[in-house]
Tab-separated table of N, CA and C in Angstrom:
chain	number	residue	atom	x	y	z
A	793	MET	N	11.664	18.240	-15.098
A	793	MET	CA	10.577	19.174	-14.901
A	793	MET	C	10.143	19.163	-13.438
A	794	PRO	N	9.881	20.321	-12.876
A	794	PRO	CA	9.485	20.359	-11.478
A	794	PRO	C	8.093	19.791	-11.227
A	795	GLY	N	7.206	19.813	-12.205
A	795	GLY	CA	5.849	19.315	-12.028
A	795	GLY	C	5.759	17.802	-11.992
A	796	ASN	N	6.813	17.138	-12.404
A	796	ASN	CA	6.763	15.674	-12.460
A	796	ASN	C	6.673	15.038	-11.079
A	797	SER	N	7.410	15.559	-10.120
A	797	SER	CA	7.397	14.945	-8.795
A	797	SER	C	6.098	15.237	-8.045
A	798	THR	N	5.405	16.284	-8.425
A	798	THR	CA	4.148	16.584	-7.732
A	798	THR	C	3.097	15.517	-8.000
A	799	PHE	N	3.165	14.851	-9.145
A	799	PHE	CA	2.198	13.796	-9.439
A	799	PHE	C	2.329	12.634	-8.463
A	800	ILE	N	3.543	12.328	-8.063
A	800	ILE	CA	3.760	11.258	-7.080
A	800	ILE	C	3.086	11.625	-5.766
A	801	TYR	N	3.269	12.864	-5.326
A	801	TYR	CA	2.687	13.291	-4.059
A	801	TYR	C	1.169	13.403	-4.139
A	802	ILE	N	0.651	13.769	-5.297
A	802	ILE	CA	-0.805	13.786	-5.489
A	802	ILE	C	-1.358	12.367	-5.375
A	803	CYS	N	-0.664	11.395	-5.962
A	803	CYS	CA	-1.092	9.991	-5.855
A	803	CYS	C	-1.092	9.530	-4.409
A	804	ILE	N	-0.076	9.917	-3.655
A	804	ILE	CA	0.011	9.515	-2.252
A	804	ILE	C	-1.110	10.159	-1.441
A	805	ILE	N	-1.406	11.413	-1.708
A	805	ILE	CA	-2.502	12.092	-1.005
A	805	ILE	C	-3.834	11.440	-1.347
A	806	VAL	N	-4.034	11.090	-2.620
A	806	VAL	CA	-5.258	10.383	-3.011
A	806	VAL	C	-5.332	9.032	-2.301
A	807	GLY	N	-4.207	8.344	-2.175
A	807	GLY	CA	-4.171	7.079	-1.453
A	807	GLY	C	-4.538	7.243	0.019
A	808	LEU	N	-4.046	8.310	0.641
A	808	LEU	CA	-4.409	8.580	2.034
A	808	LEU	C	-5.901	8.864	2.170
A	809	ILE	N	-6.439	9.630	1.223
A	809	ILE	CA	-7.873	9.945	1.259
A	809	ILE	C	-8.700	8.678	1.071
A	810	LEU	N	-8.327	7.848	0.092
A	810	LEU	CA	-9.059	6.603	-0.133
A	810	LEU	C	-8.944	5.654	1.061
A	811	GLN	N	-7.843	5.750	1.791
A	811	GLN	CA	-7.629	4.879	2.941
A	811	GLN	C	-8.536	5.255	4.116
A	812	ILE	N	-8.894	6.538	4.239
A	812	ILE	CA	-9.658	6.960	5.416
A	812	ILE	C	-11.068	7.427	5.097
A	813	ILE	N	-11.466	7.449	3.833
A	813	ILE	CA	-12.794	7.940	3.479
A	813	ILE	C	-13.866	7.087	4.154
A	814	PRO	N	-14.891	7.709	4.726
A	814	PRO	CA	-15.923	6.921	5.415
A	814	PRO	C	-16.703	6.033	4.447
A	815	MET	N	-16.961	4.823	4.894
A	815	MET	CA	-17.729	3.849	4.113
A	815	MET	C	-18.696	3.139	5.047
A	816	PRO	N	-19.772	2.560	4.496
A	816	PRO	CA	-20.669	1.775	5.347
A	816	PRO	C	-19.916	0.596	5.973
A	817	PRO	N	-20.287	0.212	7.185
A	817	PRO	CA	-19.547	-0.860	7.877
A	817	PRO	C	-19.492	-2.183	7.123
A	818	LEU	N	-20.531	-2.510	6.363
A	818	LEU	CA	-20.514	-3.767	5.621
A	818	LEU	C	-19.486	-3.764	4.498
A	819	ILE	N	-19.215	-2.604	3.943
A	819	ILE	CA	-18.245	-2.485	2.857
A	819	ILE	C	-16.855	-2.156	3.390
A	820	ASP	N	-16.805	-1.516	4.547
A	820	ASP	CA	-15.531	-1.052	5.088
A	820	ASP	C	-14.563	-2.188	5.397
A	821	ILE	N	-15.078	-3.370	5.732
A	821	ILE	CA	-14.168	-4.479	6.043
A	821	ILE	C	-13.451	-4.988	4.792
A	822	TYR	N	-13.932	-4.597	3.605
A	822	TYR	CA	-13.305	-5.007	2.347
A	822	TYR	C	-12.423	-3.913	1.747
A	823	ARG	N	-12.202	-2.832	2.464
A	823	ARG	CA	-11.425	-1.707	1.937
A	823	ARG	C	-10.008	-2.162	1.593
A	824	PRO	N	-9.595	-1.966	0.334
A	824	PRO	CA	-8.231	-2.386	-0.030
A	824	PRO	C	-7.190	-1.459	0.580
A	825	ASP	N	-5.964	-1.904	0.554
A	825	ASP	CA	-4.850	-1.114	1.085
A	825	ASP	C	-4.357	-0.156	0.005
A	826	TRP	N	-5.099	0.917	-0.194
A	826	TRP	CA	-4.785	1.852	-1.282
A	826	TRP	C	-3.392	2.440	-1.126
A	827	LEU	N	-3.085	2.911	0.064
A	827	LEU	CA	-1.797	3.556	0.275
A	827	LEU	C	-0.649	2.576	0.074
A	828	LEU	N	-0.808	1.364	0.550
A	828	LEU	CA	0.238	0.354	0.359
A	828	LEU	C	0.445	0.052	-1.119
A	829	MET	N	-0.638	-0.077	-1.863
A	829	MET	CA	-0.513	-0.372	-3.302
A	829	MET	C	0.155	0.782	-4.042
A	830	ILE	N	-0.233	2.007	-3.718
A	830	ILE	CA	0.358	3.165	-4.392
A	830	ILE	C	1.835	3.288	-4.047
A	831	LEU	N	2.177	3.110	-2.789
A	831	LEU	CA	3.593	3.174	-2.405
A	831	LEU	C	4.394	2.038	-3.028
A	832	CYS	N	3.807	0.856	-3.119
A	832	CYS	CA	4.505	-0.271	-3.764
A	832	CYS	C	4.756	0.023	-5.232
A	833	TYR	N	3.770	0.604	-5.911
A	833	TYR	CA	3.969	0.920	-7.324
A	833	TYR	C	5.111	1.910	-7.494
A	834	TRP	N	5.078	2.996	-6.732
A	834	TRP	CA	6.119	4.016	-6.907
A	834	TRP	C	7.478	3.523	-6.437
A	835	ALA	N	7.512	2.648	-5.442
A	835	ALA	CA	8.795	2.086	-5.006
A	835	ALA	C	9.367	1.146	-6.055
A	836	MET	N	8.491	0.490	-6.835
A	836	MET	CA	8.978	-0.360	-7.933
A	836	MET	C	9.367	0.482	-9.138
A	837	ALA	N	8.558	1.482	-9.459
A	837	ALA	CA	8.791	2.274	-10.664
A	837	ALA	C	9.944	3.251	-10.480
A	838	LEU	N	9.962	3.957	-9.371
A	838	LEU	CA	10.990	4.971	-9.111
A	838	LEU	C	11.544	4.804	-7.699
A	839	PRO	N	12.390	3.809	-7.482
A	839	PRO	CA	12.883	3.554	-6.125
A	839	PRO	C	13.782	4.665	-5.583
A	840	ASN	N	14.312	5.512	-6.466
A	840	ASN	CA	15.135	6.614	-5.986
A	840	ASN	C	14.283	7.780	-5.486
A	841	ARG	N	12.998	7.814	-5.824
A	841	ARG	CA	12.099	8.886	-5.386
A	841	ARG	C	11.230	8.476	-4.198
A	842	VAL	N	10.704	7.255	-4.238
A	842	VAL	CA	9.799	6.774	-3.185
A	842	VAL	C	10.436	5.538	-2.562
A	843	SER	N	10.734	5.655	-1.286
A	843	SER	CA	11.364	4.540	-0.595
A	843	SER	C	10.887	4.524	0.849
A	844	VAL	N	11.719	4.061	1.729
A	844	VAL	CA	11.345	3.848	3.119
A	844	VAL	C	11.015	5.167	3.821
A	845	GLY	N	11.710	6.232	3.507
A	845	GLY	CA	11.447	7.524	4.140
A	845	GLY	C	10.051	8.049	3.843
A	846	VAL	N	9.652	7.957	2.595
A	846	VAL	CA	8.304	8.388	2.210
A	846	VAL	C	7.264	7.483	2.875
A	847	ALA	N	7.544	6.189	2.947
A	847	ALA	CA	6.624	5.259	3.603
A	847	ALA	C	6.496	5.582	5.091
A	848	ALA	N	7.582	5.974	5.725
A	848	ALA	CA	7.531	6.327	7.147
A	848	ALA	C	6.670	7.565	7.374
A	849	ILE	N	6.835	8.561	6.521
A	849	ILE	CA	6.027	9.777	6.644
A	849	ILE	C	4.551	9.453	6.409
A	850	CYS	N	4.274	8.644	5.402
A	850	CYS	CA	2.888	8.239	5.126
A	850	CYS	C	2.325	7.416	6.274
A	851	GLY	N	3.133	6.569	6.875
A	851	GLY	CA	2.681	5.754	7.997
A	851	GLY	C	2.358	6.587	9.227
A	852	ILE	N	3.201	7.573	9.520
A	852	ILE	CA	2.918	8.472	10.647
A	852	ILE	C	1.640	9.250	10.374
A	853	THR	N	1.475	9.717	9.130
A	853	THR	CA	0.247	10.428	8.757
A	853	THR	C	-0.967	9.529	8.922
A	854	LEU	N	-0.846	8.279	8.506
A	854	LEU	CA	-1.946	7.331	8.649
A	854	LEU	C	-2.243	7.043	10.122
A	855	ASP	N	-1.207	6.974	10.940
A	855	ASP	CA	-1.414	6.798	12.384
A	855	ASP	C	-2.189	7.974	12.975
A	856	ILE	N	-1.844	9.163	12.550
A	856	ILE	CA	-2.534	10.353	13.042
A	856	ILE	C	-3.981	10.374	12.555
A	857	LEU	N	-4.191	10.045	11.290
A	857	LEU	CA	-5.541	10.068	10.732
A	857	LEU	C	-6.435	8.986	11.342
A	858	TYR	N	-5.892	7.806	11.597
A	858	TYR	CA	-6.660	6.722	12.210
A	858	TYR	C	-6.804	6.888	13.723
A	859	GLY	N	-5.900	7.622	14.330
A	859	GLY	CA	-5.929	7.771	15.779
A	859	GLY	C	-5.315	6.591	16.507
A	860	THR	N	-4.491	5.823	15.825
A	860	THR	CA	-3.827	4.688	16.470
A	860	THR	C	-2.549	5.171	17.152
A	861	ALA	N	-1.906	4.280	17.854
A	861	ALA	CA	-0.640	4.610	18.497
A	861	ALA	C	0.384	4.974	17.424
A	862	LEU	N	1.130	6.028	17.670
A	862	LEU	CA	2.098	6.476	16.674
A	862	LEU	C	3.152	5.410	16.424
A	863	GLY	N	3.354	5.106	15.163
A	863	GLY	CA	4.377	4.166	14.766
A	863	GLY	C	3.857	2.822	14.304
A	864	VAL	N	2.591	2.521	14.549
A	864	VAL	CA	2.057	1.210	14.180
A	864	VAL	C	2.027	1.059	12.663
A	865	HIS	N	1.312	1.943	11.993
A	865	HIS	CA	1.240	1.878	10.531
A	865	HIS	C	2.569	2.299	9.896
A	866	CYS	N	3.286	3.172	10.576
A	866	CYS	CA	4.598	3.587	10.078
A	866	CYS	C	5.535	2.391	9.985
A	867	PHE	N	5.612	1.602	11.030
A	867	PHE	CA	6.492	0.434	11.038
A	867	PHE	C	6.061	-0.582	9.990
A	868	ALA	N	4.745	-0.835	9.903
A	868	ALA	CA	4.242	-1.834	8.955
A	868	ALA	C	4.494	-1.396	7.512
A	869	LEU	N	4.249	-0.125	7.210
A	869	LEU	CA	4.489	0.358	5.846
A	869	LEU	C	5.969	0.361	5.491
A	870	THR	N	6.815	0.760	6.426
A	870	THR	CA	8.243	0.807	6.109
A	870	THR	C	8.814	-0.590	5.876
A	871	ILE	N	8.338	-1.575	6.609
A	871	ILE	CA	8.815	-2.943	6.378
A	871	ILE	C	8.404	-3.413	4.981
A	872	ALA	N	7.134	-3.182	4.623
A	872	ALA	CA	6.652	-3.612	3.301
A	872	ALA	C	7.379	-2.882	2.179
A	873	ILE	N	7.560	-1.589	2.314
A	873	ILE	CA	8.220	-0.814	1.254
A	873	ILE	C	9.720	-1.105	1.222
A	874	PHE	N	10.315	-1.442	2.357
A	874	PHE	CA	11.716	-1.855	2.347
A	874	PHE	C	11.893	-3.117	1.512
A	875	ILE	N	10.976	-4.058	1.656
A	875	ILE	CA	11.049	-5.300	0.876
A	875	ILE	C	10.901	-4.998	-0.608
A	876	VAL	N	9.981	-4.104	-0.948
A	876	VAL	CA	9.802	-3.732	-2.363
A	876	VAL	C	11.041	-3.010	-2.879
A	877	SER	N	11.563	-2.067	-2.104
A	877	SER	CA	12.737	-1.303	-2.547
A	877	SER	C	13.974	-2.179	-2.704
A	878	ALA	N	14.106	-3.166	-1.854
A	878	ALA	CA	15.270	-4.051	-1.938
A	878	ALA	C	15.170	-5.013	-3.116
A	879	ASN	N	13.964	-5.284	-3.586
A	879	ASN	CA	13.754	-6.259	-4.659
A	879	ASN	C	13.043	-5.670	-5.867
A	880	TYR	N	13.154	-4.367	-6.090
A	880	TYR	CA	12.377	-3.732	-7.155
A	880	TYR	C	12.724	-4.273	-8.540
A	881	GLN	N	13.965	-4.652	-8.780
A	881	GLN	CA	14.325	-5.165	-10.107
A	881	GLN	C	13.680	-6.523	-10.367
A	882	ARG	N	13.625	-7.365	-9.345
A	882	ARG	CA	12.934	-8.646	-9.495
A	882	ARG	C	11.440	-8.441	-9.714
A	883	LEU	N	10.860	-7.531	-8.946
A	883	LEU	CA	9.417	-7.295	-9.037
A	883	LEU	C	9.026	-6.728	-10.399
A	884	ARG	N	9.859	-5.899	-10.964
A	884	ARG	CA	9.568	-5.340	-12.287
A	884	ARG	C	9.496	-6.410	-13.361
A	885	ASN	N	10.302	-7.465	-13.207
A	885	ASN	CA	10.369	-8.511	-14.227
A	885	ASN	C	9.356	-9.627	-14.021
A	886	GLN	N	8.565	-9.543	-12.972
A	886	GLN	CA	7.543	-10.559	-12.747
A	886	GLN	C	6.326	-10.282	-13.625
A	887	SER	N	5.577	-11.330	-13.898
A	887	SER	CA	4.313	-11.148	-14.617
A	887	SER	C	3.313	-10.467	-13.684
A	888	MET	N	2.206	-10.014	-14.245
A	888	MET	CA	1.214	-9.303	-13.439
A	888	MET	C	0.614	-10.202	-12.357
A	889	ILE	N	0.429	-11.474	-12.670
A	889	ILE	CA	-0.117	-12.398	-11.672
A	889	ILE	C	0.881	-12.603	-10.534
A	890	GLN	N	2.154	-12.749	-10.873
A	890	GLN	CA	3.169	-12.896	-9.841
A	890	GLN	C	3.272	-11.628	-8.994
A	891	GLN	N	3.182	-10.462	-9.633
A	891	GLN	CA	3.207	-9.215	-8.878
A	891	GLN	C	2.011	-9.129	-7.942
A	892	ALA	N	0.840	-9.537	-8.417
A	892	ALA	CA	-0.360	-9.487	-7.582
A	892	ALA	C	-0.199	-10.379	-6.356
A	893	PHE	N	0.373	-11.563	-6.529
A	893	PHE	CA	0.586	-12.435	-5.383
A	893	PHE	C	1.666	-11.890	-4.451
A	894	THR	N	2.662	-11.210	-5.003
A	894	THR	CA	3.665	-10.569	-4.157
A	894	THR	C	3.029	-9.447	-3.344
A	895	ILE	N	2.175	-8.664	-3.977
A	895	ILE	CA	1.467	-7.604	-3.265
A	895	ILE	C	0.540	-8.205	-2.207
A	896	MET	N	-0.045	-9.368	-2.499
A	896	MET	CA	-0.884	-10.045	-1.513
A	896	MET	C	-0.066	-10.422	-0.281
A	897	VAL	N	1.127	-10.958	-0.500
A	897	VAL	CA	1.988	-11.330	0.623
A	897	VAL	C	2.394	-10.085	1.413
A	898	LEU	N	2.698	-8.997	0.712
A	898	LEU	CA	3.058	-7.752	1.394
A	898	LEU	C	1.876	-7.202	2.181
A	899	SER	N	0.687	-7.316	1.621
A	899	SER	CA	-0.509	-6.855	2.324
A	899	SER	C	-0.774	-7.716	3.565
A	900	LEU	N	-0.596	-9.021	3.434
A	900	LEU	CA	-0.732	-9.899	4.601
A	900	LEU	C	0.288	-9.547	5.680
A	901	LEU	N	1.516	-9.305	5.256
A	901	LEU	CA	2.567	-8.914	6.193
A	901	LEU	C	2.211	-7.600	6.882
A	902	TYR	N	1.721	-6.636	6.099
A	902	TYR	CA	1.318	-5.338	6.633
A	902	TYR	C	0.236	-5.516	7.703
A	903	HIS	N	-0.798	-6.295	7.386
A	903	HIS	CA	-1.885	-6.494	8.336
A	903	HIS	C	-1.450	-7.288	9.565
A	904	LEU	N	-0.571	-8.260	9.369
A	904	LEU	CA	-0.072	-9.014	10.520
A	904	LEU	C	0.766	-8.150	11.443
A	905	ILE	N	1.585	-7.277	10.877
A	905	ILE	CA	2.396	-6.376	11.705
A	905	ILE	C	1.501	-5.401	12.459
A	906	VAL	N	0.500	-4.839	11.758
A	906	VAL	CA	-0.425	-3.910	12.428
A	906	VAL	C	-1.165	-4.631	13.547
A	907	TYR	N	-1.657	-5.845	13.254
A	907	TYR	CA	-2.357	-6.601	14.298
A	907	TYR	C	-1.429	-6.906	15.463
A	908	TRP	N	-0.232	-7.377	15.181
A	908	TRP	CA	0.705	-7.754	16.233
A	908	TRP	C	1.034	-6.556	17.135
A	909	LEU	N	1.299	-5.402	16.518
A	909	LEU	CA	1.621	-4.213	17.320
A	909	LEU	C	0.409	-3.747	18.125
A	910	GLN	N	-0.776	-3.787	17.516
A	910	GLN	CA	-1.963	-3.371	18.260
A	910	GLN	C	-2.300	-4.378	19.365
A	911	TYR	N	-2.006	-5.636	19.134
A	911	TYR	CA	-2.225	-6.642	20.176
A	911	TYR	C	-1.358	-6.354	21.399
A	912	TRP	N	-0.099	-6.028	21.146
A	912	TRP	CA	0.807	-5.776	22.260
A	912	TRP	C	0.570	-4.418	22.905
A	913	LEU	N	0.071	-3.444	22.148
A	913	LEU	CA	-0.144	-2.115	22.715
A	913	LEU	C	-1.504	-1.956	23.383
A	914	ILE	N	-2.568	-2.440	22.718
A	914	ILE	CA	-3.914	-2.206	23.263
A	914	ILE	C	-4.735	-3.478	23.384
A	915	ASN	N	-4.124	-4.642	23.216
A	915	ASN	CA	-4.781	-5.942	23.385
A	915	ASN	C	-5.974	-6.117	22.439
A	916	THR	N	-5.757	-5.899	21.165
A	916	THR	CA	-6.786	-6.105	20.148
A	916	THR	C	-7.016	-7.595	19.949
A	917	GLN	N	-8.266	-7.970	19.794
A	917	GLN	CA	-8.604	-9.370	19.559
A	917	GLN	C	-8.531	-9.692	18.065
A	918	PHE	N	-8.127	-10.905	17.753
A	918	PHE	CA	-7.970	-11.330	16.366
A	918	PHE	C	-9.330	-11.647	15.751
A	919	ARG	N	-9.516	-11.195	14.489
A	919	ARG	CA	-10.710	-11.512	13.709
A	919	ARG	C	-10.236	-11.925	12.316
A	920	TRP	N	-10.899	-12.915	11.748
A	920	TRP	CA	-10.533	-13.352	10.397
A	920	TRP	C	-10.892	-12.305	9.357
A	921	SER	N	-11.871	-11.467	9.648
A	921	SER	CA	-12.249	-10.410	8.701
A	921	SER	C	-11.132	-9.378	8.550
A	922	PHE	N	-10.129	-9.458	9.402
A	922	PHE	CA	-8.977	-8.565	9.335
A	922	PHE	C	-8.208	-8.742	8.020
A	923	PHE	N	-8.370	-9.904	7.369
A	923	PHE	CA	-7.617	-10.186	6.144
A	923	PHE	C	-8.417	-10.000	4.865
A	924	TRP	N	-9.680	-9.566	4.939
A	924	TRP	CA	-10.456	-9.325	3.723
A	924	TRP	C	-9.832	-8.255	2.824
A	925	PRO	N	-9.240	-7.193	3.357
A	925	PRO	CA	-8.613	-6.210	2.453
A	925	PRO	C	-7.521	-6.802	1.572
A	926	THR	N	-6.869	-7.850	2.034
A	926	THR	CA	-5.828	-8.493	1.232
A	926	THR	C	-6.418	-9.114	-0.024
A	927	ALA	N	-7.582	-9.734	0.103
A	927	ALA	CA	-8.240	-10.345	-1.065
A	927	ALA	C	-8.647	-9.288	-2.082
A	928	VAL	N	-9.138	-8.162	-1.605
A	928	VAL	CA	-9.545	-7.087	-2.524
A	928	VAL	C	-8.310	-6.431	-3.134
A	929	THR	N	-7.252	-6.311	-2.363
A	929	THR	CA	-6.010	-5.708	-2.856
A	929	THR	C	-5.436	-6.503	-4.017
A	930	ILE	N	-5.445	-7.828	-3.910
A	930	ILE	CA	-4.898	-8.661	-4.986
A	930	ILE	C	-5.713	-8.513	-6.267
A	931	LEU	N	-7.014	-8.278	-6.143
A	931	LEU	CA	-7.855	-8.094	-7.329
A	931	LEU	C	-7.672	-6.714	-7.963
A	932	LEU	N	-7.385	-5.713	-7.152
A	932	LEU	CA	-7.252	-4.346	-7.672
A	932	LEU	C	-5.844	-4.007	-8.154
A	933	TRP	N	-4.850	-4.786	-7.757
A	933	TRP	CA	-3.472	-4.457	-8.112
A	933	TRP	C	-3.241	-4.312	-9.618
A	934	PRO	N	-3.678	-5.260	-10.475
A	934	PRO	CA	-3.410	-5.083	-11.913
A	934	PRO	C	-4.028	-3.808	-12.481
A	935	TRP	N	-5.212	-3.457	-12.006
A	935	TRP	CA	-5.881	-2.253	-12.512
A	935	TRP	C	-5.164	-0.990	-12.045
A	936	LEU	N	-4.775	-0.966	-10.785
A	936	LEU	CA	-4.064	0.202	-10.269
A	936	LEU	C	-2.685	0.325	-10.904
A	937	PHE	N	-2.005	-0.793	-11.089
A	937	PHE	CA	-0.701	-0.776	-11.735
A	937	PHE	C	-0.809	-0.205	-13.146
A	938	TRP	N	-1.792	-0.667	-13.892
A	938	TRP	CA	-1.994	-0.192	-15.262
A	938	TRP	C	-2.318	1.300	-15.269
A	939	LEU	N	-3.189	1.753	-14.370
A	939	LEU	CA	-3.595	3.150	-14.327
A	939	LEU	C	-2.433	4.065	-13.950
A	940	LEU	N	-1.680	3.690	-12.931
A	940	LEU	CA	-0.550	4.523	-12.515
A	940	LEU	C	0.554	4.531	-13.562
A	941	ARG	N	0.786	3.402	-14.226
A	941	ARG	CA	1.802	3.383	-15.280
A	941	ARG	C	1.389	4.263	-16.450
A	942	LYS	N	0.104	4.235	-16.779
A	942	LYS	CA	-0.392	5.077	-17.867
A	942	LYS	C	-0.193	6.559	-17.545
A	943	PHE	N	-0.549	6.955	-16.322
A	943	PHE	CA	-0.372	8.356	-15.938
A	943	PHE	C	1.101	8.722	-15.789
A	944	ARG	N	1.920	7.791	-15.322
A	944	ARG	CA	3.357	8.066	-15.196
A	944	ARG	C	3.967	8.340	-16.556
A	945	ARG	N	3.551	7.588	-17.555
A	945	ARG	CA	4.068	7.794	-18.910
A	945	ARG	C	3.484	9.058	-19.545
A	946	LYS	N	2.209	9.317	-19.268
A	946	LYS	CA	1.561	10.501	-19.854
A	946	LYS	C	2.183	11.783	-19.314
A	947	PHE	N	2.440	11.829	-18.001
A	947	PHE	CA	3.020	13.023	-17.398
A	947	PHE	C	4.541	12.999	-17.341
A	948	ARG	N	5.123	11.946	-17.906
A	948	ARG	CA	6.586	11.775	-17.978
A	948	ARG	C	7.259	11.933	-16.615
A	949	VAL	N	6.738	11.219	-15.658
A	949	VAL	CA	7.318	11.230	-14.314
A	949	VAL	C	8.528	10.313	-14.317
A	950	SER	N	9.652	10.861	-13.939
A	950	SER	CA	10.873	10.040	-13.898
A	950	SER	C	11.772	10.466	-12.763
């Protein structure tokens, strides 16, 4: 069905919106990596539809939306999604807790790559609050996984 693939792109657009929606500064430091979680889910569920190319496009879009140097988020997202795409069969067979910790490691990797590239490009200073989104991401992963799987089955996305 042609409408099945549009649900994937709607999820990605919602992830981009959730990633950049304005929030109060006290809450903004805890913003989870919505786009990374959504891309990880689709790369695990349908690796032939969502892979490194989609992550690169989303990363460039995120770079444009954030106003960062082009390629920073693109590189970080493609590395994380490459790891998921290369190991999707293992990740599918993990328990939810193991998947959450894997997503935590991917989120840490994503943030470290973004920090490292921004450090070399614009000399950003390191802050420990840079890793708070990883803690929130690990807590939200089971809920997002369950929600996306439910909608994937309901709309028969394959």
